[in-house]
Amino acid sequence: MGRWIKRVATACGALVLVVCIVGFAYMRALDLDSQPPAGARSTVADLDFMRAAVHGSRGRILAVVTSTSHFPGGERKAGFELTELARAYYVFQANGYEVDIASPRGGPPPMRRDDEDMVATDFAFLNDAGARRKLAASLRVADVDASRYAAVYFVGGKGTMFDFPDNADLQGIVRTVYQAGGLIGAVCHGPAALLEVVLDDGTPLLRNRRVAGFSNAEELFLIKDARARFPYLLQDRLQEKGAQYVEGPMYVDTTLVDGRLVTGQNPWSTWSTAEAMVRALGHEPVARAPGRDELAVQVLAAYHRDGIDAARRARAVRPEADKRLLLMHALVAGMQGRLGEAWQLQALALG
């Protein structure tokens, strides 16, 4: 019996050693160190598209964030997503628009940040004294003069699900800007602000409009009991309000333009939502080099739209695509039992 135990132990030890060697070789092949995260000291001067910013003002855009810091009960954090504010903020500024920040309560709103998902633009916002002053002193929506704005942009974050839909002041801002010929934009959970908006002629703003927003699949993947924690799921409620909800792949850029309404599905739709808003306002956005995260999302979009061969071709011409993001999508696929997809996506990360 003792000899069998020794043999089993030796075999197990050898197997562990092989797994460790294979794992080490795999990580070496990925070479994740060749793609270091964005520097926390990044500033506006480091942003290529801000160096090419339009001179002069084309008008003002109001960015609205939530004031709700926690879910009911106070156990789970809510707030607004920094990435969904910072990236749009500088796109608007680079294209000649002054940006004001508002929130339902005014003053400093609750920010959510995830350093692993942040790029230079997000750190630049944190290091921008002027932007931080605006954020800390956000306008109370009840005090906003909507006639000053060419567009309103609703930043996402789970807090919006609680304090955006039934806010009469927000509804009034949307109605005033839209009926004056202005533009309405929203990303991720931001479209919650539009759920109860009714125009002066009695028409709900969302009726028969093609819209995007955080999907049920995305919500339930992150929060298994989301139906119990939220008063509604955004996709469900958008459809209940008569919108034609268009669902894209999970955590891949999906942005829709329906006349003067621009909506994005998730945080990875922020860049395209902001730039689509600039186009809808009548201007071609200032040229901007896509970041590694955007390149990875483009590869993923090719995969979901046209299959693995198209994704390989897209990856070949995007060597800088973010390997970590590709691996994250492989992990999501694996956790959902889509093992073939998980294998293909991790292969894309290897390049």
mmCIF file of N, CA and C in Angstrom, residues 2 15 72 84 91 98 124 130 144 170 192-193 247 270 286 328 345:
data_model
loop_
_atom_site.group_PDB
_atom_site.id
_atom_site.type_symbol
_atom_site.label_atom_id
_atom_site.label_comp_id
_atom_site.label_asym_id
_atom_site.label_seq_id
_atom_site.Cartn_x
_atom_site.Cartn_y
_atom_site.Cartn_z
ATOM 1 N N GLY A 2 1.966 1.216 0.801
ATOM 2 C CA GLY A 2 2.844 2.372 0.880
ATOM 3 C C GLY A 2 3.448 2.723 -0.464
ATOM 4 N N LEU A 15 2.359 15.561 -12.566
ATOM 5 C CA LEU A 15 1.283 16.234 -13.286
ATOM 6 C C LEU A 15 1.244 17.717 -12.941
ATOM 7 N N PRO A 72 -30.493 50.040 -2.855
ATOM 8 C CA PRO A 72 -31.308 50.085 -1.645
ATOM 9 C C PRO A 72 -30.776 49.109 -0.599
ATOM 10 N N GLU A 84 -17.134 56.095 -18.659
ATOM 11 C CA GLU A 84 -18.213 56.540 -19.547
ATOM 12 C C GLU A 84 -18.378 58.063 -19.535
ATOM 13 N N VAL A 91 -13.896 63.704 -25.929
ATOM 14 C CA VAL A 91 -14.342 63.701 -27.324
ATOM 15 C C VAL A 91 -15.126 64.980 -27.615
ATOM 16 N N GLU A 98 -18.094 72.820 -25.246
ATOM 17 C CA GLU A 98 -17.876 72.971 -23.807
ATOM 18 C C GLU A 98 -18.806 71.997 -23.093
ATOM 19 N N ALA A 124 -6.300 60.858 -17.366
ATOM 20 C CA ALA A 124 -6.176 62.283 -17.664
ATOM 21 C C ALA A 124 -7.293 63.073 -17.006
ATOM 22 N N GLY A 130 -9.413 71.163 -13.738
ATOM 23 C CA GLY A 130 -10.648 71.809 -14.179
ATOM 24 C C GLY A 130 -11.802 70.827 -14.261
ATOM 25 N N VAL A 144 -30.689 73.546 -13.953
ATOM 26 C CA VAL A 144 -30.111 73.605 -15.301
ATOM 27 C C VAL A 144 -31.026 74.376 -16.245
ATOM 28 N N LEU A 170 -35.110 65.951 -15.094
ATOM 29 C CA LEU A 170 -34.379 65.340 -16.198
ATOM 30 C C LEU A 170 -35.274 65.198 -17.423
ATOM 31 N N ALA A 192 -31.716 54.833 -19.068
ATOM 32 C CA ALA A 192 -32.764 54.830 -18.043
ATOM 33 C C ALA A 192 -33.399 56.211 -17.920
ATOM 34 N N ALA A 193 -32.642 57.260 -18.244
ATOM 35 C CA ALA A 193 -33.165 58.624 -18.162
ATOM 36 C C ALA A 193 -34.291 58.876 -19.150
ATOM 37 N N GLU A 247 -29.966 44.269 -29.593
ATOM 38 C CA GLU A 247 -28.959 43.671 -28.706
ATOM 39 C C GLU A 247 -27.730 43.234 -29.473
ATOM 40 N N THR A 270 -18.707 53.620 -25.407
ATOM 41 C CA THR A 270 -18.621 55.039 -25.056
ATOM 42 C C THR A 270 -17.972 55.864 -26.153
ATOM 43 N N VAL A 286 -12.778 64.817 -34.709
ATOM 44 C CA VAL A 286 -11.325 64.946 -34.810
ATOM 45 C C VAL A 286 -10.712 63.544 -34.844
ATOM 46 N N MET A 328 -10.336 38.093 -21.348
ATOM 47 C CA MET A 328 -11.528 38.263 -20.513
ATOM 48 C C MET A 328 -12.761 37.724 -21.227
ATOM 49 N N LEU A 345 -11.165 32.333 -28.778
ATOM 50 C CA LEU A 345 -10.864 33.693 -28.312
ATOM 51 C C LEU A 345 -9.502 33.750 -27.616
#
